[in-house]
Amino acid sequence: MYGIFSNDSSGPRMGYKHGDTILDLAAVASLGLFDTVSIHTAVFSQPALNDFIASGKTSWQAVGQRINQLLANNEAELDVVRAQVLLAASRATMHLPVRIGDYTDFYAGIHHAENVGRLFRPDGDPLLPNYRHMPVAYHGRSSSIVVSGTPIRRPNGQQLGPDGQPVFGPSRALDFELELGLIIGKSNPLGEPIPVDAAEEYIFGITLFNDWSARDIQRWEYQPLGPFLGKNFGSSLSAWVMPFADLEPFRVAGPAQEPAPLSYLQTGKDGHFNVALDVVLQPAGGSEVVISQSNARHLYWSFAQMIAHHTVNGCNLTIGDVLATGTISGSTPNSAGSLLELSYNGKQPLALPDNRHRTFLENGDRVTLRGWAGPIDKPVQLGDVTGQITPSPEPLAR
Ligand code: CA
């Protein structure tokens, strides 16, 4: 997995995560160990992955092969320079891996959409009529996407009080959302849609993504224009980006899509991935507890369909854009990807060890999303994303 790190000896640069160590790619390049690869090695010294991503898929493959060769071969080639190129991951400071252009959040988890529909609109059909016809999404805010580990401050905002009048104050329904983030690896010109069968060519890599949500703010503001201040106070992206190609062994068929979508969303290729997803909650002073276990295969729409739909009107994607999937809940209560669902909108508190309970997040709570694929004794792991809740700021004086 690729990321941007710094340490005592040098500023932000590109690294490759290998177990508990980081291969310093800028150092590898400066020692001439990438000389056999056709790439402008200045990309490894940049404070974001964008220039490396822009070098194109052939370069990603060549660099990946060379890294595998170096790591497999480390007895020979790396041994004399080990101290110069390998460092303990625990000694590095991680930075946001990409310079994010735009951020779009889909709603492709059908179980989440149904659960939220039941909670927010109890008298209607849980799915709105368009849901099975297109991967719906909203445009989010990229400026408040932070790297894993950054504290998340409880937002203040308007909520509907018990008497039906709006009140202002700290959110009392702060939540997480278990999502994957796609890092876009190739741009399309404005006006030129990306066909669904070519769409995966536009994905550089995969991250875990937590779209923190203030449900009380969200519920009061979201109609008619959708999420705004209930979402844009912060979202967390993992520090490490898994190359999309690394997911290939875990490709599976998605759920049957009934009714069949319009032809621009139809593809004969399986576009889902069997990636296990865990949500871990750690209260202040408490131990970690897994509160949900889901899987990326529960998404209704595939990554390729999301990209095809996003661009079908000619909208242009840019290298470094983040497309988040939407909350990935499974079909069972213990696989829900948000506290909104796990606590039935606060009506059934979730029991934690040590006699603790949660409806929504409390100050000091740490939420960590984990993802892995393959055999349990030798998993391929996504980069974790974690964040701890800190108290809201004092509301502004009048
Ligand atoms: Ca979301």
mmCIF file of C-alpha atoms and ligand atoms in Angstrom:
data_model
loop_
_atom_site.group_PDB
_atom_site.id
_atom_site.type_symbol
_atom_site.label_atom_id
_atom_site.label_comp_id
_atom_site.label_asym_id
_atom_site.label_seq_id
_atom_site.Cartn_x
_atom_site.Cartn_y
_atom_site.Cartn_z
ATOM 1 C CA MET A 1 0.000 0.000 0.000
ATOM 2 C CA TYR A 2 1.149 3.495 -0.797
ATOM 3 C CA GLY A 3 1.084 6.491 1.520
ATOM 4 C CA ILE A 4 2.782 9.759 2.414
ATOM 5 C CA PHE A 5 4.893 9.835 5.567
ATOM 6 C CA SER A 6 7.486 11.968 7.281
ATOM 7 C CA ASN A 7 9.901 11.344 10.135
ATOM 8 C CA ASP A 8 12.607 13.133 12.078
ATOM 9 C CA SER A 9 15.052 13.011 9.208
ATOM 10 C CA SER A 10 12.935 14.274 6.326
ATOM 11 C CA GLY A 11 9.639 15.817 5.231
ATOM 12 C CA PRO A 12 6.591 14.227 3.582
ATOM 13 C CA ARG A 13 7.421 11.701 0.873
ATOM 14 C CA MET A 14 6.130 8.462 -0.590
ATOM 15 C CA GLY A 15 6.297 5.196 1.281
ATOM 16 C CA TYR A 16 5.185 1.635 0.739
ATOM 17 C CA LYS A 17 3.775 -0.219 3.721
ATOM 18 C CA HIS A 18 5.200 -3.674 4.214
ATOM 19 C CA GLY A 19 3.943 -5.298 7.418
ATOM 20 C CA ASP A 20 5.001 -3.069 10.289
ATOM 21 C CA THR A 21 7.633 -1.301 8.227
ATOM 22 C CA ILE A 22 7.671 1.417 5.600
ATOM 23 C CA LEU A 23 9.862 1.256 2.533
ATOM 24 C CA ASP A 24 11.013 4.839 1.923
ATOM 25 C CA LEU A 25 10.507 5.137 -1.831
ATOM 26 C CA ALA A 26 12.274 8.496 -2.081
ATOM 27 C CA ALA A 27 15.349 6.879 -0.501
ATOM 28 C CA VAL A 28 15.043 3.830 -2.749
ATOM 29 C CA ALA A 29 14.967 6.159 -5.754
ATOM 30 C CA SER A 30 17.924 8.220 -4.573
ATOM 31 C CA LEU A 31 20.002 5.035 -4.240
ATOM 32 C CA GLY A 32 19.271 4.241 -7.879
ATOM 33 C CA LEU A 33 17.198 1.171 -7.094
ATOM 34 C CA PHE A 34 14.394 2.350 -9.403
ATOM 35 C CA ASP A 35 16.778 2.938 -12.312
ATOM 36 C CA THR A 36 15.407 -0.091 -14.152
ATOM 37 C CA VAL A 37 11.880 1.358 -14.012
ATOM 38 C CA SER A 38 10.723 3.923 -16.530
ATOM 39 C CA ILE A 39 9.406 6.634 -14.229
ATOM 40 C CA HIS A 40 10.359 10.178 -13.273
ATOM 41 C CA THR A 41 11.686 9.426 -9.768
ATOM 42 C CA ALA A 42 10.882 12.920 -8.455
ATOM 43 C CA VAL A 43 7.334 11.604 -7.937
ATOM 44 C CA PHE A 44 8.554 9.653 -4.894
ATOM 45 C CA SER A 45 9.651 12.864 -3.126
ATOM 46 C CA GLN A 46 6.292 14.610 -3.476
ATOM 47 C CA PRO A 47 4.004 15.299 -0.480
ATOM 48 C CA ALA A 48 1.038 13.585 -2.210
ATOM 49 C CA LEU A 49 0.551 10.541 -4.440
ATOM 50 C CA ASN A 50 -0.996 12.565 -7.281
ATOM 51 C CA ASP A 51 2.106 12.814 -9.466
ATOM 52 C CA PHE A 52 2.819 9.115 -9.064
ATOM 53 C CA ILE A 53 -0.807 8.335 -9.932
ATOM 54 C CA ALA A 54 -0.558 10.604 -12.984
ATOM 55 C CA SER A 55 2.372 8.534 -14.272
ATOM 56 C CA GLY A 56 -0.218 5.975 -15.371
ATOM 57 C CA LYS A 57 -1.133 2.357 -14.933
ATOM 58 C CA THR A 58 1.916 0.956 -16.719
ATOM 59 C CA SER A 59 4.139 2.829 -14.266
ATOM 60 C CA TRP A 60 2.076 1.689 -11.253
ATOM 61 C CA GLN A 61 2.559 -1.889 -12.393
ATOM 62 C CA ALA A 62 6.286 -1.506 -13.021
ATOM 63 C CA VAL A 63 6.899 0.204 -9.675
ATOM 64 C CA GLY A 64 4.787 -2.399 -7.874
ATOM 65 C CA GLN A 65 6.755 -5.227 -9.473
ATOM 66 C CA ARG A 66 10.058 -3.594 -8.595
ATOM 67 C CA ILE A 67 8.983 -3.079 -4.976
ATOM 68 C CA ASN A 68 7.914 -6.712 -4.700
ATOM 69 C CA GLN A 69 11.239 -7.759 -6.168
ATOM 70 C CA LEU A 70 13.182 -5.609 -3.694
ATOM 71 C CA LEU A 71 11.183 -6.826 -0.706
ATOM 72 C CA ALA A 72 11.310 -10.472 -1.767
ATOM 73 C CA ASN A 73 14.963 -10.097 -2.514
ATOM 74 C CA ASN A 74 15.894 -8.043 0.496
ATOM 75 C CA GLU A 75 18.614 -10.388 1.638
ATOM 76 C CA ALA A 76 20.600 -9.427 -1.406
ATOM 77 C CA GLU A 77 19.691 -5.994 -2.743
ATOM 78 C CA LEU A 78 18.359 -4.204 0.295
ATOM 79 C CA ASP A 79 20.641 -5.628 2.958
ATOM 80 C CA VAL A 80 23.446 -3.120 2.702
ATOM 81 C CA VAL A 81 21.053 -0.199 2.568
ATOM 82 C CA ARG A 82 18.384 -1.530 4.938
ATOM 83 C CA ALA A 83 18.826 1.242 7.507
ATOM 84 C CA GLN A 84 18.481 3.863 4.782
ATOM 85 C CA VAL A 85 15.295 2.588 3.208
ATOM 86 C CA LEU A 86 13.264 0.716 5.828
ATOM 87 C CA LEU A 87 11.812 2.250 8.972
ATOM 88 C CA ALA A 88 9.325 1.161 11.602
ATOM 89 C CA ALA A 89 5.823 2.362 10.708
ATOM 90 C CA SER A 90 5.323 3.343 14.353
ATOM 91 C CA ARG A 91 8.031 6.007 13.986
ATOM 92 C CA ALA A 92 6.449 7.739 11.009
ATOM 93 C CA THR A 93 3.942 10.576 10.900
ATOM 94 C CA MET A 94 1.304 9.923 8.286
ATOM 95 C CA HIS A 95 -0.203 12.550 6.008
ATOM 96 C CA LEU A 96 -3.241 12.672 3.766
ATOM 97 C CA PRO A 97 -2.148 10.397 0.893
ATOM 98 C CA VAL A 98 -3.630 12.417 -1.957
ATOM 99 C CA ARG A 99 -4.368 16.011 -2.792
ATOM 100 C CA ILE A 100 -8.118 15.555 -3.066
ATOM 101 C CA GLY A 101 -9.845 17.430 -5.838
ATOM 102 C CA ASP A 102 -13.476 16.550 -5.369
ATOM 103 C CA TYR A 103 -15.292 14.206 -3.043
ATOM 104 C CA THR A 104 -18.509 12.409 -3.927
ATOM 105 C CA ASP A 105 -20.404 10.223 -1.497
ATOM 106 C CA PHE A 106 -22.595 7.502 -2.956
ATOM 107 C CA TYR A 107 -25.350 5.606 -1.202
ATOM 108 C CA ALA A 108 -24.657 2.197 -2.721
ATOM 109 C CA GLY A 109 -25.240 0.087 0.400
ATOM 110 C CA ILE A 110 -28.821 -1.073 -0.064
ATOM 111 C CA HIS A 111 -29.262 -2.463 3.463
ATOM 112 C CA HIS A 112 -28.134 0.865 4.913
ATOM 113 C CA ALA A 113 -30.463 2.766 2.576
ATOM 114 C CA GLU A 114 -33.384 0.557 3.632
ATOM 115 C CA ASN A 115 -32.555 0.819 7.340
ATOM 116 C CA VAL A 116 -32.221 4.610 7.220
ATOM 117 C CA GLY A 117 -35.372 4.905 5.115
ATOM 118 C CA ARG A 118 -37.323 2.989 7.768
ATOM 119 C CA LEU A 119 -35.933 5.182 10.561
ATOM 120 C CA PHE A 120 -36.242 8.569 8.825
ATOM 121 C CA ARG A 121 -39.447 7.946 6.844
ATOM 122 C CA PRO A 122 -41.326 5.265 8.839
ATOM 123 C CA ASP A 123 -44.560 5.723 6.894
ATOM 124 C CA GLY A 124 -43.179 5.295 3.395
ATOM 125 C CA ASP A 125 -41.346 2.750 1.273
ATOM 126 C CA PRO A 126 -37.839 2.513 2.794
ATOM 127 C CA LEU A 127 -36.228 2.842 -0.650
ATOM 128 C CA LEU A 128 -37.049 5.841 -2.790
ATOM 129 C CA PRO A 129 -38.258 4.958 -6.310
ATOM 130 C CA ASN A 130 -34.936 5.780 -7.997
ATOM 131 C CA TYR A 131 -32.765 3.600 -5.740
ATOM 132 C CA ARG A 132 -32.632 0.423 -7.861
ATOM 133 C CA HIS A 133 -32.251 2.414 -11.083
ATOM 134 C CA MET A 134 -29.111 4.433 -10.362
ATOM 135 C CA PRO A 135 -26.327 4.792 -7.792
ATOM 136 C CA VAL A 136 -27.461 8.008 -6.092
ATOM 137 C CA ALA A 137 -24.861 10.311 -4.532
ATOM 138 C CA TYR A 138 -24.231 13.838 -3.289
ATOM 139 C CA HIS A 139 -21.225 16.066 -3.767
ATOM 140 C CA GLY A 140 -19.336 16.337 -0.485
ATOM 141 C CA ARG A 141 -16.668 18.663 0.796
ATOM 142 C CA SER A 142 -13.026 17.662 0.227
ATOM 143 C CA SER A 143 -11.470 20.367 2.445
ATOM 144 C CA SER A 144 -12.539 18.611 5.657
ATOM 145 C CA ILE A 145 -11.309 15.127 4.738
ATOM 146 C CA VAL A 146 -8.545 14.299 7.222
ATOM 147 C CA VAL A 147 -6.014 11.509 7.485
ATOM 148 C CA SER A 148 -6.604 8.595 9.833
ATOM 149 C CA GLY A 149 -5.659 9.452 13.420
ATOM 150 C CA THR A 150 -6.819 13.079 13.271
ATOM 151 C CA PRO A 151 -9.191 13.857 16.188
ATOM 152 C CA ILE A 152 -12.784 14.652 15.217
ATOM 153 C CA ARG A 153 -14.426 17.527 17.052
ATOM 154 C CA ARG A 154 -18.101 17.147 17.887
ATOM 155 C CA PRO A 155 -19.902 19.714 15.746
ATOM 156 C CA ASN A 156 -22.326 22.359 16.916
ATOM 157 C CA GLY A 157 -25.394 22.955 14.833
ATOM 158 C CA GLN A 158 -29.120 23.348 14.479
ATOM 159 C CA GLN A 159 -31.309 20.472 15.553
ATOM 160 C CA LEU A 160 -35.001 20.122 16.054
ATOM 161 C CA GLY A 161 -35.869 20.383 19.762
ATOM 162 C CA PRO A 162 -38.521 18.293 21.511
ATOM 163 C CA ASP A 163 -41.128 21.026 21.008
ATOM 164 C CA GLY A 164 -40.564 21.053 17.272
ATOM 165 C CA GLN A 165 -38.554 24.282 17.345
ATOM 166 C CA PRO A 166 -34.900 24.459 16.248
ATOM 167 C CA VAL A 167 -32.218 24.673 18.921
ATOM 168 C CA PHE A 168 -28.465 25.233 18.589
ATOM 169 C CA GLY A 169 -25.734 23.269 20.334
ATOM 170 C CA PRO A 170 -23.408 20.264 20.241
ATOM 171 C CA SER A 171 -24.712 17.317 18.239
ATOM 172 C CA ARG A 172 -26.149 14.665 20.508
ATOM 173 C CA ALA A 173 -26.329 12.069 17.750
ATOM 174 C CA LEU A 174 -22.769 11.843 16.454
ATOM 175 C CA ASP A 175 -22.189 8.744 14.345
ATOM 176 C CA PHE A 176 -19.706 7.002 12.065
ATOM 177 C CA GLU A 177 -20.289 5.513 8.623
ATOM 178 C CA LEU A 178 -18.401 2.435 7.418
ATOM 179 C CA GLU A 179 -17.427 3.122 3.824
ATOM 180 C CA LEU A 180 -14.771 2.434 1.223
ATOM 181 C CA GLY A 181 -13.136 5.275 -0.684
ATOM 182 C CA LEU A 182 -12.010 4.938 -4.303
ATOM 183 C CA ILE A 183 -9.040 7.072 -5.275
ATOM 184 C CA ILE A 184 -9.484 8.138 -8.887
ATOM 185 C CA GLY A 185 -6.411 7.379 -10.995
ATOM 186 C CA LYS A 186 -7.206 8.907 -14.369
ATOM 187 C CA SER A 187 -9.176 11.895 -15.545
ATOM 188 C CA ASN A 188 -11.801 12.038 -18.280
ATOM 189 C CA PRO A 189 -12.292 15.182 -20.338
ATOM 190 C CA LEU A 190 -15.357 17.289 -19.519
ATOM 191 C CA GLY A 191 -18.184 16.106 -21.737
ATOM 192 C CA GLU A 192 -16.890 12.569 -22.256
ATOM 193 C CA PRO A 193 -18.635 9.886 -20.199
ATOM 194 C CA ILE A 194 -16.695 6.840 -18.990
ATOM 195 C CA PRO A 195 -18.286 3.608 -20.282
ATOM 196 C CA VAL A 196 -19.075 1.125 -17.531
ATOM 197 C CA ASP A 197 -16.776 -1.530 -18.992
ATOM 198 C CA ALA A 198 -13.825 0.899 -18.952
ATOM 199 C CA ALA A 199 -14.623 2.392 -15.539
ATOM 200 C CA GLU A 200 -12.269 0.274 -13.433
ATOM 201 C CA GLU A 201 -9.349 1.671 -15.449
ATOM 202 C CA TYR A 202 -10.049 4.950 -13.671
ATOM 203 C CA ILE A 203 -9.484 3.563 -10.148
ATOM 204 C CA PHE A 204 -6.009 3.892 -8.668
ATOM 205 C CA GLY A 205 -6.699 2.453 -5.255
ATOM 206 C CA ILE A 206 -8.965 1.684 -2.339
ATOM 207 C CA THR A 207 -9.097 3.082 1.173
ATOM 208 C CA LEU A 208 -11.306 2.770 4.207
ATOM 209 C CA PHE A 209 -13.388 5.880 4.737
ATOM 210 C CA ASN A 210 -15.397 7.118 7.728
ATOM 211 C CA ASP A 211 -18.053 9.648 6.795
ATOM 212 C CA TRP A 212 -18.729 10.969 10.316
ATOM 213 C CA SER A 213 -22.331 12.132 10.569
ATOM 214 C CA ALA A 214 -24.307 14.233 13.048
ATOM 215 C CA ARG A 215 -27.741 12.615 12.750
ATOM 216 C CA ASP A 216 -29.680 15.325 14.572
ATOM 217 C CA ILE A 217 -28.239 18.065 12.352
ATOM 218 C CA GLN A 218 -28.678 15.843 9.289
ATOM 219 C CA ARG A 219 -32.293 14.958 10.022
ATOM 220 C CA TRP A 220 -33.338 18.634 10.340
ATOM 221 C CA GLU A 221 -31.428 19.963 7.323
ATOM 222 C CA TYR A 222 -31.419 17.175 4.726
ATOM 223 C CA GLN A 223 -34.664 17.886 2.893
ATOM 224 C CA PRO A 224 -34.855 19.030 0.167
ATOM 225 C CA LEU A 225 -31.193 19.387 -0.834
ATOM 226 C CA GLY A 226 -29.432 16.596 1.042
ATOM 227 C CA PRO A 227 -26.533 16.369 3.508
ATOM 228 C CA PHE A 228 -24.672 19.571 4.402
ATOM 229 C CA LEU A 229 -23.456 20.526 7.906
ATOM 230 C CA GLY A 230 -24.384 17.138 9.327
ATOM 231 C CA LYS A 231 -21.536 15.662 7.247
ATOM 232 C CA ASN A 232 -18.988 18.292 6.215
ATOM 233 C CA PHE A 233 -17.373 18.885 9.639
ATOM 234 C CA GLY A 234 -14.976 15.988 8.996
ATOM 235 C CA SER A 235 -14.445 12.706 7.160
ATOM 236 C CA SER A 236 -11.533 10.342 7.755
ATOM 237 C CA LEU A 237 -9.456 8.647 5.061
ATOM 238 C CA SER A 238 -6.961 5.882 5.727
ATOM 239 C CA ALA A 239 -3.321 6.858 5.374
ATOM 240 C CA TRP A 240 -2.559 3.882 3.135
ATOM 241 C CA VAL A 241 -4.010 3.336 -0.309
ATOM 242 C CA MET A 242 -4.252 -0.234 -1.559
ATOM 243 C CA PRO A 243 -3.646 -0.477 -5.314
ATOM 244 C CA PHE A 244 -6.918 -1.531 -6.927
ATOM 245 C CA ALA A 245 -5.119 -4.363 -8.722
ATOM 246 C CA ASP A 246 -4.407 -5.979 -5.338
ATOM 247 C CA LEU A 247 -8.151 -6.594 -4.909
ATOM 248 C CA GLU A 248 -8.361 -8.697 -8.069
ATOM 249 C CA PRO A 249 -8.149 -12.107 -6.310
ATOM 250 C CA PHE A 250 -11.214 -11.166 -4.253
ATOM 251 C CA ARG A 251 -13.557 -10.237 -7.104
ATOM 252 C CA VAL A 252 -17.051 -11.700 -6.731
ATOM 253 C CA ALA A 253 -20.516 -11.307 -8.233
ATOM 254 C CA GLY A 254 -22.665 -8.629 -6.642
ATOM 255 C CA PRO A 255 -26.308 -8.973 -5.685
ATOM 256 C CA ALA A 256 -28.833 -9.562 -8.480
ATOM 257 C CA GLN A 257 -30.020 -6.176 -9.765
ATOM 258 C CA GLU A 258 -33.784 -6.197 -10.241
ATOM 259 C CA PRO A 259 -35.072 -4.461 -12.239
ATOM 260 C CA ALA A 260 -32.196 -4.520 -14.713
ATOM 261 C CA PRO A 261 -30.597 -1.067 -14.808
ATOM 262 C CA LEU A 262 -30.517 1.015 -17.967
ATOM 263 C CA SER A 263 -27.990 -0.161 -20.524
ATOM 264 C CA TYR A 264 -25.261 2.374 -19.615
ATOM 265 C CA LEU A 265 -25.069 0.696 -16.190
ATOM 266 C CA GLN A 266 -25.086 -2.870 -17.479
ATOM 267 C CA THR A 267 -21.886 -4.890 -17.504
ATOM 268 C CA GLY A 268 -21.142 -8.550 -17.898
ATOM 269 C CA LYS A 269 -18.209 -8.414 -15.525
ATOM 270 C CA ASP A 270 -18.404 -9.159 -11.803
ATOM 271 C CA GLY A 271 -17.610 -5.879 -10.076
ATOM 272 C CA HIS A 272 -17.877 -6.597 -6.369
ATOM 273 C CA PHE A 273 -15.150 -7.600 -3.920
ATOM 274 C CA ASN A 274 -15.171 -9.952 -0.964
ATOM 275 C CA VAL A 275 -13.562 -7.674 1.614
ATOM 276 C CA ALA A 276 -14.474 -8.174 5.275
ATOM 277 C CA LEU A 277 -15.088 -4.934 7.152
ATOM 278 C CA ASP A 278 -15.027 -4.455 10.923
ATOM 279 C CA VAL A 279 -16.029 -1.485 13.058
ATOM 280 C CA VAL A 280 -14.153 -1.246 16.358
ATOM 281 C CA LEU A 281 -15.222 1.081 19.180
ATOM 282 C CA GLN A 282 -12.931 1.981 22.064
ATOM 283 C CA PRO A 283 -14.472 4.124 24.794
ATOM 284 C CA ALA A 284 -12.138 6.425 26.747
ATOM 285 C CA GLY A 285 -10.371 4.243 29.303
ATOM 286 C CA GLY A 286 -11.956 1.099 27.872
ATOM 287 C CA SER A 287 -10.847 -1.690 25.608
ATOM 288 C CA GLU A 288 -11.570 -2.165 21.922
ATOM 289 C CA VAL A 289 -14.756 -3.986 20.984
ATOM 290 C CA VAL A 290 -15.873 -5.043 17.517
ATOM 291 C CA ILE A 291 -19.402 -3.642 17.188
ATOM 292 C CA SER A 292 -20.098 -4.544 13.571
ATOM 293 C CA GLN A 293 -18.865 -6.996 10.955
ATOM 294 C CA SER A 294 -19.824 -6.302 7.360
ATOM 295 C CA ASN A 295 -18.450 -6.961 3.889
ATOM 296 C CA ALA A 296 -17.911 -4.860 0.758
ATOM 297 C CA ARG A 297 -19.850 -7.422 -1.267
ATOM 298 C CA HIS A 298 -23.068 -6.122 0.327
ATOM 299 C CA LEU A 299 -22.936 -3.005 -1.858
ATOM 300 C CA TYR A 300 -25.794 -2.927 -4.385
ATOM 301 C CA TRP A 301 -23.936 -0.931 -7.040
ATOM 302 C CA SER A 302 -20.404 -1.780 -8.194
ATOM 303 C CA PHE A 303 -17.502 0.666 -8.324
ATOM 304 C CA ALA A 304 -17.703 0.597 -12.141
ATOM 305 C CA GLN A 305 -21.389 1.477 -12.093
ATOM 306 C CA MET A 306 -20.728 4.377 -9.710
ATOM 307 C CA ILE A 307 -18.102 5.815 -12.079
ATOM 308 C CA ALA A 308 -20.220 5.260 -15.191
ATOM 309 C CA HIS A 309 -23.191 6.975 -13.589
ATOM 310 C CA HIS A 310 -21.106 9.846 -12.189
ATOM 311 C CA THR A 311 -19.810 10.694 -15.657
ATOM 312 C CA VAL A 312 -22.764 9.771 -17.888
ATOM 313 C CA ASN A 313 -23.740 13.440 -18.188
ATOM 314 C CA GLY A 314 -20.168 14.389 -19.109
ATOM 315 C CA CYS A 315 -19.009 15.259 -15.585
ATOM 316 C CA ASN A 316 -15.228 15.031 -15.417
ATOM 317 C CA LEU A 317 -13.305 13.133 -12.734
ATOM 318 C CA THR A 318 -9.818 14.223 -11.717
ATOM 319 C CA ILE A 319 -6.804 12.321 -10.407
ATOM 320 C CA GLY A 320 -7.035 12.282 -6.627
ATOM 321 C CA ASP A 321 -10.815 12.573 -6.441
ATOM 322 C CA VAL A 322 -12.369 10.475 -3.685
ATOM 323 C CA LEU A 323 -15.533 8.542 -4.477
ATOM 324 C CA ALA A 324 -16.946 7.025 -1.305
ATOM 325 C CA THR A 325 -19.321 4.096 -1.555
ATOM 326 C CA GLY A 326 -21.858 5.024 1.117
ATOM 327 C CA THR A 327 -22.344 3.073 4.298
ATOM 328 C CA ILE A 328 -21.847 -0.644 3.824
ATOM 329 C CA SER A 329 -24.279 -2.513 6.041
ATOM 330 C CA GLY A 330 -25.034 -6.195 5.805
ATOM 331 C CA SER A 331 -28.504 -7.684 6.060
ATOM 332 C CA THR A 332 -28.230 -8.645 9.748
ATOM 333 C CA PRO A 333 -28.398 -6.342 12.802
ATOM 334 C CA ASN A 334 -24.778 -6.954 13.830
ATOM 335 C CA SER A 335 -23.461 -6.031 10.380
ATOM 336 C CA ALA A 336 -24.819 -2.485 10.268
ATOM 337 C CA GLY A 337 -22.297 0.199 9.329
ATOM 338 C CA SER A 338 -23.546 3.018 11.579
ATOM 339 C CA LEU A 339 -24.759 3.541 15.143
ATOM 340 C CA LEU A 340 -27.984 4.995 13.738
ATOM 341 C CA GLU A 341 -28.789 1.460 12.604
ATOM 342 C CA LEU A 342 -27.069 -0.481 15.417
ATOM 343 C CA SER A 343 -29.029 1.446 18.098
ATOM 344 C CA TYR A 344 -32.240 1.812 16.048
ATOM 345 C CA ASN A 345 -31.909 5.583 16.095
ATOM 346 C CA GLY A 346 -31.047 5.590 19.790
ATOM 347 C CA LYS A 347 -34.037 3.507 20.868
ATOM 348 C CA GLN A 348 -32.061 0.337 21.657
ATOM 349 C CA PRO A 349 -28.697 1.208 23.205
ATOM 350 C CA LEU A 350 -25.830 -1.018 22.143
ATOM 351 C CA ALA A 351 -24.366 -2.939 25.090
ATOM 352 C CA LEU A 352 -20.588 -2.722 25.442
ATOM 353 C CA PRO A 353 -18.286 -4.488 27.948
ATOM 354 C CA ASP A 354 -17.851 -2.972 31.447
ATOM 355 C CA ASN A 355 -21.538 -2.074 31.677
ATOM 356 C CA ARG A 356 -21.227 0.650 29.093
ATOM 357 C CA HIS A 357 -23.884 1.439 26.502
ATOM 358 C CA ARG A 358 -23.997 3.539 23.377
ATOM 359 C CA THR A 359 -26.736 5.093 21.354
ATOM 360 C CA PHE A 360 -24.431 7.569 19.592
ATOM 361 C CA LEU A 361 -20.761 8.458 20.084
ATOM 362 C CA GLU A 362 -19.520 10.040 23.305
ATOM 363 C CA ASN A 363 -16.517 12.309 23.742
ATOM 364 C CA GLY A 364 -13.360 10.229 24.042
ATOM 365 C CA ASP A 365 -14.740 7.371 21.925
ATOM 366 C CA ARG A 366 -12.352 6.078 19.284
ATOM 367 C CA VAL A 367 -13.763 4.444 16.157
ATOM 368 C CA THR A 368 -11.516 2.313 13.950
ATOM 369 C CA LEU A 369 -12.556 0.766 10.642
ATOM 370 C CA ARG A 370 -10.628 -2.293 9.473
ATOM 371 C CA GLY A 371 -10.790 -4.218 6.229
ATOM 372 C CA TRP A 372 -9.219 -7.440 5.066
ATOM 373 C CA ALA A 373 -9.557 -10.099 2.402
ATOM 374 C CA GLY A 374 -8.272 -13.611 1.867
ATOM 375 C CA PRO A 375 -7.484 -16.356 4.374
ATOM 376 C CA ILE A 376 -7.745 -15.355 8.009
ATOM 377 C CA ASP A 377 -4.241 -16.616 8.798
ATOM 378 C CA LYS A 378 -2.726 -14.627 5.934
ATOM 379 C CA PRO A 379 -5.052 -11.718 5.207
ATOM 380 C CA VAL A 380 -4.498 -8.899 2.762
ATOM 381 C CA GLN A 381 -5.269 -5.839 4.877
ATOM 382 C CA LEU A 382 -6.549 -2.437 3.881
ATOM 383 C CA GLY A 383 -5.152 0.569 5.722
ATOM 384 C CA ASP A 384 -7.109 1.190 8.952
ATOM 385 C CA VAL A 385 -8.913 4.452 9.516
ATOM 386 C CA THR A 386 -9.266 5.696 13.073
ATOM 387 C CA GLY A 387 -10.409 8.827 14.859
ATOM 388 C CA GLN A 388 -11.266 9.901 18.390
ATOM 389 C CA ILE A 389 -14.116 12.223 19.311
ATOM 390 C CA THR A 390 -13.185 15.430 21.132
ATOM 391 C CA PRO A 391 -15.644 17.872 22.760
ATOM 392 C CA SER A 392 -17.384 20.522 20.722
ATOM 393 C CA PRO A 393 -16.082 24.077 20.863
ATOM 394 C CA GLU A 394 -17.984 26.632 22.924
ATOM 395 C CA PRO A 395 -20.791 28.004 20.769
ATOM 396 C CA LEU A 396 -20.052 31.492 19.483
ATOM 397 C CA ALA A 397 -21.265 34.304 21.698
ATOM 398 C CA ARG A 398 -23.982 36.465 20.218
HETATM 399 CA CA CA B 1 -22.035 8.551 3.784
#
